[in-house]
């Protein structure tokens, strides 16, 4: 029997399984020893090799599966493993194929399980909550031409599928649909915008392949991403919370009950509501109440309807269009002339509904919105756009389309069906401590990466006090998991946002001109101080890229560019200064002289405050010149010398104006002066 026949028989009998990360198209980290692992039958020998485009073995290693069937090898780096594509990984079970091949005088490996189209480059892990989740589809109106031109096969996208575990760590993640897909508009459409732009930026900067792994879950707190061991000593009550949900029967019963309650509630709502009649153009709404969307809300549970008649001239009749309905609270189903054109199930996504050719008619047309509400108060967000957009540029909002018909602010209003509150509550395992670390973070290690982007914190603004400690624990346990105490972290600070909008009740948008005790500012300070104290971390200042009424601001390309600048410094050593920061201070003659690590744009600055011994802050005038900021102690200040200084200490400090000469903003901060 020939050696080839023997190897084929062995391979047919042996079983080897690879983690979900190891698939065709994957990007392996350049310049390091490459960990590879998987599962096989107990005692099976597994050989892994990296081959070049001609099939020559560049690096190889072998291992034996342990009693639980686990095996792991490390492919040693060498000069032949150059950044680029065209590599193949072979995995054989049952024989040490690379060793055998070498013994037989061959440079190639035959009859192996092959992972093809492998690249060597840089791999980045992006994690956090919904601002990492925000997709290219969501931000498309801001970057239409650039996204339309996406076509970079040297950038590969991988999305970790959401999953939780209250029973400890998992071996592997779930299969995913975005598994090392090349960057193009189609593949990126439902992928992270920050991740897509970062991959494009880093590939253009370095000229080598880029792997972007996105592992995030909207609305999750930082505790969910930290290991049990890291939390147990200082936060035992958090671990006890998880233990309660380790009863699978309880979780299953609660989830089923919640699902049944929701279905029953919706069935009763639809039974009482006039869903078929109210959207029709011919429906007579003269007796409905007229409301102004900018000064209206409805507080209750159930459904309400709004109708608006809009006149379409001959020029626009029959043409395809896009309806912009701002951002609504909470769930809507929207109709045009009786036809459903779109729906959104929760408050945050912008309502952009496409109208097909022929649906708009000359003369009178009717837009009908059905709001479905289970908590809070139904309302519009006045600062968002409300209009019909026509023409080839109708998908853009930066700039706005040239051919638009604004909607009026007056609507006909009618209560569809009032309902009692929906019973039950979501189990939300993803919000429990450790559950995401266990299920979707632990299985990724030790896949070699260049660095981590952590963009999270909105869900912790209600209790920011422990966030700095949580963040240090997160960075520590992730570095320990990867056995890399110097693993670079880029921490994206919270953007400016009026946190009062999260409540589900409409509030007037008023500037925060006076000093406030801001939970958002406290959390930004935790992000800043942790990063500054860690030589392998940087924080991205995001205070000028937010939106007052949108917790998911759209300027994600700018965020990705700033993240890239941080990696330029941390990983490639290309920069010394990034975002300006204070390095010293002096108090003299009624002034605080703050020294920075780089010059600022000269001129007066907003949002500086000084406090005395009583801890109460007062607005103070400030001016930048060169590398100093001079803050004047205000008239009537209670102390002879101030005790503390802070800058941009608000949820939403609009129009911050302290910038480096390169255009990077000064971070919000608080500084003790004595």
XYZ file of C-alpha atoms in Angstrom:
674
model
C 0.000 0.000 0.000
C 1.408 3.412 -0.973
C 2.039 6.184 1.522
C -0.576 8.384 -0.218
C -3.254 5.687 0.111
C -2.380 5.185 3.767
C -2.659 8.894 4.492
C -6.048 9.110 2.763
C -7.380 6.216 4.857
C -6.144 7.796 8.075
C -7.696 11.170 7.184
C -11.027 9.546 6.389
C -11.136 7.903 9.816
C -9.812 10.787 11.898
C -11.972 13.678 13.042
C -10.653 17.205 13.393
C -12.646 20.354 14.049
C -11.421 23.940 13.792
C -12.777 27.038 15.602
C -15.119 29.298 13.647
C -12.351 31.872 13.243
C -10.335 29.489 11.052
C -12.074 29.699 7.693
C -11.272 30.493 4.084
C -10.316 34.125 3.659
C -8.996 34.588 7.182
C -6.279 37.066 8.091
C -3.459 35.910 10.374
C -1.393 38.371 12.353
C 1.946 39.096 10.693
C 5.262 39.135 12.516
C 4.318 36.814 15.392
C 4.186 33.136 16.223
C 0.694 32.041 15.178
C -1.442 30.007 17.609
C -3.724 27.432 15.986
C -6.034 25.139 17.915
C -9.013 22.846 17.621
C -10.475 19.483 18.570
C -9.887 15.888 17.539
C -10.278 12.405 18.977
C -8.371 11.756 22.156
C -4.731 10.938 21.407
C -4.939 11.871 17.736
C -1.887 13.513 16.211
C -2.591 16.816 14.430
C -0.184 18.620 12.124
C -0.678 22.210 10.953
C 1.308 23.888 8.192
C 1.314 27.257 6.477
C 1.945 26.981 2.733
C 2.808 29.633 0.192
C 1.082 30.115 -3.168
C 3.228 27.347 -4.719
C 2.409 24.846 -1.995
C 5.741 25.050 -0.193
C 5.711 24.641 3.560
C 6.750 27.857 5.300
C 6.020 26.925 8.904
C 4.753 23.773 10.567
C 3.968 22.341 13.981
C 2.294 19.256 15.434
C 0.504 18.275 18.631
C -1.470 15.425 20.173
C -5.083 15.866 21.278
C -5.448 15.621 25.059
C -7.965 13.578 27.044
C -10.724 16.090 26.168
C -9.790 16.128 22.507
C -8.190 19.560 22.603
C -5.012 20.353 20.719
C -2.993 23.483 20.096
C 0.105 24.311 18.083
C 2.135 27.426 17.409
C 3.421 28.120 13.907
C 6.833 29.763 14.366
C 7.307 33.036 12.517
C 10.103 33.308 9.980
C 11.333 35.565 7.204
C 9.480 33.625 4.535
C 6.114 34.562 6.073
C 5.746 37.968 4.448
C 2.674 40.180 4.721
C 0.286 39.581 1.861
C -2.173 37.039 0.491
C -2.192 33.728 -1.296
C -1.363 31.515 1.674
C -2.990 28.213 2.593
C -3.221 26.478 5.965
C -3.256 22.686 5.990
C -4.577 20.735 8.958
C -4.109 16.965 9.136
C -5.277 14.570 11.763
C -3.805 11.143 12.365
C -0.289 11.777 11.034
C 2.375 14.424 11.430
C 2.174 15.146 7.734
C 4.663 17.993 7.529
C 7.271 15.919 9.348
C 6.593 12.966 7.038
C 6.756 15.199 3.980
C 10.099 16.594 5.032
C 11.445 13.107 5.728
C 10.452 12.064 2.214
C 12.240 15.069 0.702
C 9.080 16.983 -0.240
C 8.330 20.684 0.370
C 4.570 20.212 -0.041
C 1.783 18.712 2.031
C -0.798 16.569 0.273
C -4.192 15.158 1.295
C -4.798 17.771 3.996
C -7.837 19.718 5.130
C -7.083 23.090 3.571
C -8.046 26.601 4.647
C -7.578 28.701 1.536
C -7.143 32.348 0.606
C -5.275 33.084 3.852
C -3.533 36.446 4.305
C -0.853 37.682 6.655
C -1.418 41.218 7.901
C -2.861 43.029 10.906
C -5.868 41.848 12.912
C -7.969 44.166 15.072
C -10.658 43.214 17.595
C -13.476 45.759 18.021
C -15.812 45.310 20.964
C -18.352 47.175 23.077
C -21.967 48.130 22.601
C -24.175 49.732 19.967
C -21.850 52.416 18.621
C -19.587 49.618 17.415
C -22.707 47.820 16.147
C -23.868 50.818 14.058
C -23.737 49.576 10.483
C -22.609 50.971 7.165
C -26.283 51.007 6.157
C -27.029 53.417 9.028
C -24.247 55.868 8.180
C -24.526 55.539 4.395
C -26.240 58.943 3.896
C -23.120 60.632 5.298
C -20.626 58.810 3.066
C -22.554 57.832 -0.070
C -19.750 58.151 -2.639
C -17.134 56.534 -0.437
C -19.287 53.553 0.508
C -20.444 53.100 -3.085
C -16.757 52.766 -3.980
C -15.954 50.146 -1.299
C -13.987 47.386 -3.021
C -10.917 46.273 -1.104
C -10.296 42.513 -0.984
C -7.293 43.119 1.292
C -9.690 44.059 4.106
C -11.582 41.083 5.555
C -14.602 41.362 7.834
C -15.619 38.907 10.566
C -18.697 39.370 12.766
C -19.000 37.358 15.987
C -22.549 36.063 16.420
C -24.256 37.157 19.650
C -24.542 34.528 22.363
C -24.551 34.365 26.167
C -23.461 31.883 28.801
C -24.258 31.852 32.513
C -22.557 28.456 32.933
C -18.951 29.429 32.382
C -16.792 29.787 29.311
C -17.563 28.252 25.914
C -15.152 26.513 23.559
C -16.250 28.250 20.386
C -18.491 30.926 18.967
C -21.561 30.271 16.828
C -21.385 30.161 13.018
C -21.755 33.582 11.449
C -22.748 34.909 8.034
C -19.978 37.521 7.864
C -16.930 35.275 8.068
C -13.824 36.903 6.616
C -15.742 38.545 3.787
C -13.811 41.044 1.636
C -14.707 44.693 2.121
C -17.269 45.838 -0.425
C -20.573 47.635 -0.140
C -22.650 44.470 -0.007
C -20.565 42.708 2.641
C -20.164 45.843 4.756
C -23.809 46.932 4.545
C -24.774 45.246 7.816
C -21.268 45.324 9.297
C -19.803 47.800 11.769
C -19.189 51.225 10.244
C -16.249 51.909 12.568
C -14.797 48.512 11.677
C -15.234 48.992 7.931
C -13.681 52.454 7.900
C -10.867 51.369 10.211
C -9.988 48.420 7.994
C -9.950 50.624 4.907
C -7.857 53.268 6.650
C -5.279 50.872 8.090
C -4.901 48.994 4.814
C -4.276 52.228 2.920
C -1.784 53.351 5.573
C 0.167 50.086 5.852
C -0.324 48.491 2.437
C -0.909 45.069 4.041
C -4.065 42.969 4.537
C -6.320 43.850 7.447
C -8.608 41.581 9.458
C -11.473 43.245 11.347
C -13.188 41.135 14.018
C -16.295 42.826 15.448
C -17.629 41.430 18.711
C -20.219 43.783 20.206
C -23.769 43.861 21.539
C -25.930 46.975 21.810
C -27.011 48.117 25.241
C -24.666 45.855 27.182
C -22.814 47.033 30.303
C -19.091 46.582 30.748
C -19.604 43.960 33.477
C -20.923 41.503 30.880
C -17.519 41.515 29.179
C -15.389 40.796 32.280
C -14.381 37.367 33.570
C -15.845 35.880 36.725
C -12.416 35.619 38.353
C -11.802 39.328 37.820
C -15.092 40.347 39.458
C -15.369 37.807 42.268
C -13.111 39.417 44.864
C -14.325 43.018 44.684
C -17.858 42.536 43.341
C -19.230 39.241 44.719
C -22.839 40.419 44.429
C -22.434 40.692 40.663
C -21.480 37.031 40.498
C -24.449 36.105 42.694
C -26.723 37.800 40.148
C -25.422 35.450 37.486
C -25.930 32.400 39.703
C -29.661 33.121 39.869
C -29.887 32.766 36.074
C -27.982 29.483 35.977
C -31.294 27.719 36.422
C -32.062 26.836 32.813
C -35.645 25.876 33.626
C -36.306 29.334 35.060
C -34.700 31.147 32.116
C -36.540 28.987 29.604
C -39.879 29.442 31.362
C -39.411 33.194 31.758
C -38.398 33.642 28.128
C -41.344 31.581 26.933
C -43.745 33.483 29.179
C -42.429 36.820 27.951
C -42.792 35.712 24.351
C -46.342 34.513 24.895
C -47.261 37.728 26.726
C -45.902 39.823 23.871
C -47.743 37.815 21.238
C -50.990 37.979 23.182
C -50.620 41.721 23.731
C -50.040 42.331 20.026
C -52.966 40.125 19.030
C -55.344 42.017 21.326
C -53.969 45.339 20.083
C -54.466 44.405 16.420
C -57.957 43.085 17.145
C -59.088 46.429 18.587
C -57.180 48.713 16.217
C -58.418 49.791 12.781
C -55.239 48.723 11.014
C -56.890 48.257 7.635
C -58.928 51.455 7.611
C -56.759 54.235 9.040
C -53.944 54.125 6.412
C -56.305 54.408 3.429
C -56.269 57.729 1.523
C -60.078 57.826 1.392
C -60.490 57.448 5.141
C -62.247 60.517 6.544
C -60.064 62.041 9.273
C -61.752 65.441 9.593
C -62.851 64.756 13.161
C -59.359 63.728 14.282
C -57.513 66.136 16.540
C -54.776 68.287 14.950
C -51.405 68.294 16.703
C -47.989 69.884 16.144
C -45.247 67.263 16.137
C -42.784 69.591 17.873
C -44.998 70.106 20.923
C -46.841 66.802 21.115
C -46.558 63.515 22.903
C -48.906 60.749 23.940
C -48.316 58.940 27.179
C -49.956 55.578 27.370
C -49.732 51.999 26.148
C -51.265 50.785 22.957
C -51.389 52.441 19.540
C -51.941 55.925 18.158
C -52.276 57.052 14.546
C -51.102 60.186 12.794
C -52.067 61.195 9.273
C -50.751 63.981 7.085
C -52.023 64.998 3.652
C -49.291 66.126 1.290
C -49.735 67.602 -2.171
C -47.553 66.242 -4.982
C -47.199 68.205 -8.222
C -47.050 66.720 -11.701
C -43.257 66.955 -11.789
C -42.823 64.630 -8.788
C -45.837 62.364 -9.241
C -44.933 58.730 -9.863
C -41.235 59.207 -9.173
C -39.337 57.068 -6.672
C -38.591 58.912 -3.462
C -37.269 58.475 0.059
C -39.335 59.493 3.073
C -37.325 60.810 6.024
C -39.270 60.616 9.274
C -36.521 61.641 11.645
C -36.259 59.453 14.721
C -39.444 58.409 16.489
C -40.255 57.039 19.901
C -40.815 54.129 19.968
C -42.109 51.641 17.382
C -43.728 52.717 14.134
C -45.379 51.245 11.056
C -45.593 53.796 8.233
C -47.899 53.820 5.210
C -48.188 55.901 2.050
C -51.534 55.942 0.284
C -52.566 52.792 2.137
C -49.407 50.805 1.333
C -46.990 49.902 4.084
C -43.573 51.350 3.169
C -41.582 50.635 6.320
C -41.470 49.871 10.022
C -38.966 50.127 12.858
C -39.182 48.216 16.110
C -37.457 50.570 18.533
C -36.539 54.203 19.058
C -32.983 54.650 17.821
C -32.789 53.909 14.068
C -33.504 56.807 11.711
C -36.682 56.306 9.704
C -35.691 56.254 6.033
C -38.410 54.622 3.994
C -38.095 54.149 0.230
C -41.118 54.845 -1.945
C -41.337 52.811 -5.117
C -41.977 54.274 -8.528
C -45.652 54.976 -9.222
C -46.844 55.118 -5.602
C -46.902 58.907 -5.266
C -49.807 60.360 -7.221
C -50.442 63.842 -8.491
C -52.519 65.821 -6.002
C -53.430 64.552 -2.549
C -51.347 61.822 -0.871
C -51.607 60.522 2.680
C -48.796 59.532 5.032
C -50.068 57.487 7.972
C -47.943 56.512 10.977
C -49.021 53.885 13.456
C -47.147 54.246 16.732
C -47.074 51.187 18.993
C -46.021 52.000 22.525
C -45.390 49.885 25.612
C -43.690 52.453 27.838
C -42.711 56.121 27.969
C -44.354 58.716 25.761
C -44.787 58.612 22.000
C -43.071 61.605 20.373
C -41.088 62.965 17.455
C -37.486 64.176 17.709
C -37.809 67.750 16.376
C -34.149 68.201 15.418
C -34.239 65.409 12.811
C -35.205 65.799 9.111
C -38.815 65.237 7.985
C -39.211 65.369 4.210
C -39.683 63.605 0.898
C -36.459 63.373 -1.107
C -36.307 62.914 -4.879
C -33.576 62.452 -7.455
C -30.442 60.345 -7.645
C -29.027 62.047 -4.537
C -32.040 61.185 -2.363
C -29.985 58.700 -0.317
C -27.572 61.394 0.861
C -27.876 63.561 3.924
C -24.405 65.065 3.715
C -25.169 67.197 1.824
C -28.948 67.018 1.830
C -30.615 66.187 -1.515
C -31.339 69.140 -3.769
C -34.912 68.125 -4.626
C -36.988 67.803 -1.454
C -40.540 68.448 -0.300
C -40.607 69.205 3.437
C -43.356 67.661 5.514
C -45.531 69.929 7.607
C -45.416 69.777 11.374
C -49.214 69.417 11.668
C -50.725 65.943 11.834
C -54.170 64.512 12.393
C -54.057 62.439 15.574
C -56.261 59.591 16.808
C -55.899 56.928 19.496
C -56.081 53.521 17.843
C -56.384 51.187 20.811
C -55.461 51.712 24.433
C -54.010 48.697 26.189
C -52.922 47.720 29.685
C -49.155 47.428 30.169
C -47.690 44.296 28.654
C -46.880 41.852 31.497
C -43.533 40.182 31.948
C -40.003 41.349 31.433
C -37.073 40.380 29.263
C -34.507 38.052 30.803
C -31.700 39.958 28.991
C -28.894 37.552 29.819
C -26.521 39.698 27.759
C -26.710 42.393 30.437
C -25.576 40.114 33.260
C -21.971 40.114 34.465
C -19.569 37.697 32.708
C -22.104 36.302 30.210
C -20.480 37.810 27.112
C -16.935 37.192 28.277
C -17.906 33.545 28.666
C -19.706 33.086 25.360
C -18.128 35.373 22.765
C -14.833 36.704 24.125
C -13.134 33.699 25.718
C -13.490 31.494 22.590
C -11.596 34.018 20.445
C -8.333 33.631 22.332
C -5.531 33.112 21.590
C -6.173 34.155 17.954
C -3.299 36.564 17.339
C -4.320 40.232 17.081
C -2.583 43.601 16.871
C -4.873 45.473 19.251
C -8.335 46.052 20.702
C -10.844 48.851 20.196
C -13.184 49.234 23.186
C -16.196 51.498 22.460
C -18.678 51.183 25.321
C -20.010 53.056 28.310
C -23.431 54.478 27.523
C -25.080 51.686 29.520
C -22.943 52.503 32.573
C -23.604 56.258 32.773
C -26.283 55.715 35.428
C -23.586 54.505 37.840
C -20.202 55.739 36.597
C -18.343 55.471 39.919
C -16.959 51.918 39.483
C -16.333 52.223 35.744
C -12.604 52.953 35.984
C -12.095 49.836 38.072
C -14.261 47.771 35.737
C -12.283 48.991 32.740
C -8.951 48.106 34.343
C -10.280 44.662 35.186
C -11.530 44.177 31.624
C -8.191 45.130 30.105
C -6.381 42.946 32.618
C -8.425 39.800 32.087
C -8.366 40.147 28.276
C -4.599 40.584 28.278
C -4.266 37.603 30.589
C -6.466 35.531 28.292
C -4.210 36.345 25.337
C -1.047 35.982 27.470
C -0.045 39.452 26.295
C 0.351 41.993 29.129
C 1.164 44.708 26.564
C -1.794 44.129 24.249
C -2.744 47.599 22.918
C -6.152 49.008 23.842
C -7.801 52.001 22.195
C -10.688 53.264 24.316
C -13.251 55.390 22.505
C -14.688 58.006 24.846
C -18.406 58.721 24.900
C -19.470 61.331 22.382
C -21.450 64.418 23.316
C -25.150 63.600 23.717
C -28.006 64.965 25.786
C -28.427 62.003 28.103
C -31.821 63.276 29.180
C -33.198 61.929 25.884
C -32.778 58.327 27.027
C -35.758 58.421 29.353
C -38.484 57.742 26.810
C -40.157 61.063 27.558
C -39.820 64.134 25.323
C -37.763 66.933 26.817
C -36.936 70.369 25.477
C -33.341 70.638 24.310
C -31.730 73.369 26.366
C -27.988 74.098 26.496
C -26.222 73.129 29.710
C -24.664 76.515 30.362
C -24.260 76.149 34.119
C -22.058 73.583 35.896
C -23.775 70.209 36.257
C -22.967 66.873 37.833
C -22.875 64.790 34.665
C -22.761 60.995 34.704
C -21.601 61.069 31.097
C -18.693 63.347 32.014
C -17.744 61.133 34.960
C -17.617 58.098 32.702
C -15.505 59.941 30.114
C -13.135 60.848 32.927
C -12.838 57.182 33.883
C -12.024 56.325 30.266
C -9.416 59.098 30.093
C -7.667 58.370 33.375
C -7.446 54.621 32.799
C -5.938 55.133 29.342
C -3.459 57.773 30.522
C -2.245 55.496 33.333
C -1.639 52.586 30.947
C 1.413 52.792 28.656
C -0.236 50.399 26.184
C -3.533 52.275 25.919
C -4.877 55.450 24.322
C -8.275 57.118 24.480
C -10.069 58.553 21.466
C -11.617 61.932 22.252
C -15.051 61.910 20.678
C -16.589 64.958 22.351
C -17.164 66.846 19.098
C -18.537 64.017 16.940
C -21.823 63.362 18.736
C -25.410 64.475 18.220
C -27.571 66.125 20.847
C -30.611 63.923 20.229
C -29.018 60.745 18.887
C -27.070 58.328 21.045
C -25.747 56.792 17.815
C -24.020 59.652 15.983
C -23.316 58.989 12.324
C -19.769 60.349 11.885
C -18.136 56.952 12.244
C -15.448 57.496 9.611
C -13.992 60.291 11.749
C -14.077 57.975 14.792
C -12.231 55.288 12.816
C -9.618 57.808 11.674
C -8.928 58.814 15.279
C -8.749 55.166 16.339
C -6.240 54.636 13.538
C -4.102 57.509 14.789
C -3.955 55.823 18.191
C -2.801 52.546 16.642
C -0.251 54.470 14.574
C 1.292 55.450 17.902
C 0.728 52.341 20.024
C 1.562 49.667 17.445
C 3.734 51.354 14.840
C 5.398 54.112 16.879
C 4.650 56.750 14.239
C 3.486 59.564 16.524
C 4.349 61.181 19.815
C 1.394 63.482 20.464
C -2.249 62.714 19.832
C -5.086 64.452 21.598
C -3.747 67.335 23.685
C -3.529 66.708 27.408
C -2.593 68.691 30.483
C 0.796 67.865 31.999
C 1.185 70.531 34.714
C -0.542 73.495 36.359
C 0.273 76.558 38.427
C -2.022 78.837 40.436
C -0.935 82.453 40.795
C -2.365 85.970 40.856
C -5.981 84.915 40.417
C -5.279 82.634 37.487
C -4.736 78.943 36.800
C -1.984 78.354 34.236
C -2.436 74.958 32.622
C 0.463 73.531 30.611
C -0.271 71.106 27.767
C 1.892 68.611 25.902
C 1.415 70.515 22.610
C 0.184 73.879 21.310
C -3.499 74.665 20.904
C -5.289 76.867 18.452
C -5.128 80.302 20.094
C -8.131 82.177 21.419
C -10.867 82.152 24.072
C -12.225 78.795 25.189
C -15.597 77.654 26.492
C -16.604 75.189 29.179
C -13.934 75.753 31.837
C -15.016 75.671 35.482
C -13.307 76.213 38.841
C -14.310 74.953 42.272
C -13.386 76.044 45.773
C -13.077 74.024 48.933
C -16.839 73.485 49.042
C -16.675 71.502 45.790
C -19.100 73.787 43.955
C -18.025 74.647 40.426
C -18.334 78.062 38.766
C -17.957 79.027 35.119
C -14.591 80.613 34.348
C -13.103 82.434 31.377
C -10.189 80.724 29.641
C -7.779 81.532 26.816
C -5.354 79.347 24.883
C -1.963 80.572 23.744
C 0.801 78.214 22.662
C 1.052 75.305 25.076
C -0.817 77.032 27.901
C -4.408 77.660 28.869
C -4.984 80.551 31.265
C -8.136 80.211 33.363
C -9.217 83.307 35.287
C -10.712 82.917 38.746
C -14.218 84.462 38.475
C -15.240 87.533 40.433
C -16.821 86.600 43.753
C -15.114 83.223 43.907
C -15.525 81.880 47.472
C -11.868 80.898 48.078
C -8.572 82.665 47.715
C -7.296 79.886 45.483
C -9.347 77.283 43.564
C -9.251 73.627 44.523
C -10.256 71.994 41.236
C -10.521 72.692 37.537
C -12.588 70.924 34.942
C -13.348 71.232 31.234
C -16.401 70.257 29.134
C -17.936 68.559 32.156
C -21.394 68.086 30.646
C -23.411 65.449 28.846
C -23.495 67.561 25.716
C -20.973 70.426 25.594
C -21.899 71.745 22.177
C -19.247 73.631 20.247
C -16.146 72.655 22.191
C -13.320 74.821 20.890
C -10.077 73.566 22.459
C -8.164 71.920 19.605
C -4.586 71.050 18.798
C -2.992 72.657 15.763
C -3.704 69.364 13.947
C -7.407 69.613 14.742
C -7.689 67.030 17.512
C -9.878 68.042 20.478
C -8.797 68.393 24.089
C -10.388 65.711 26.234
C -12.907 66.668 28.917
C -11.162 66.358 32.266
C -11.175 67.192 35.959
C -7.943 68.186 37.715
C -7.225 68.734 41.389
C -5.318 71.968 41.962
C -4.417 71.470 45.622
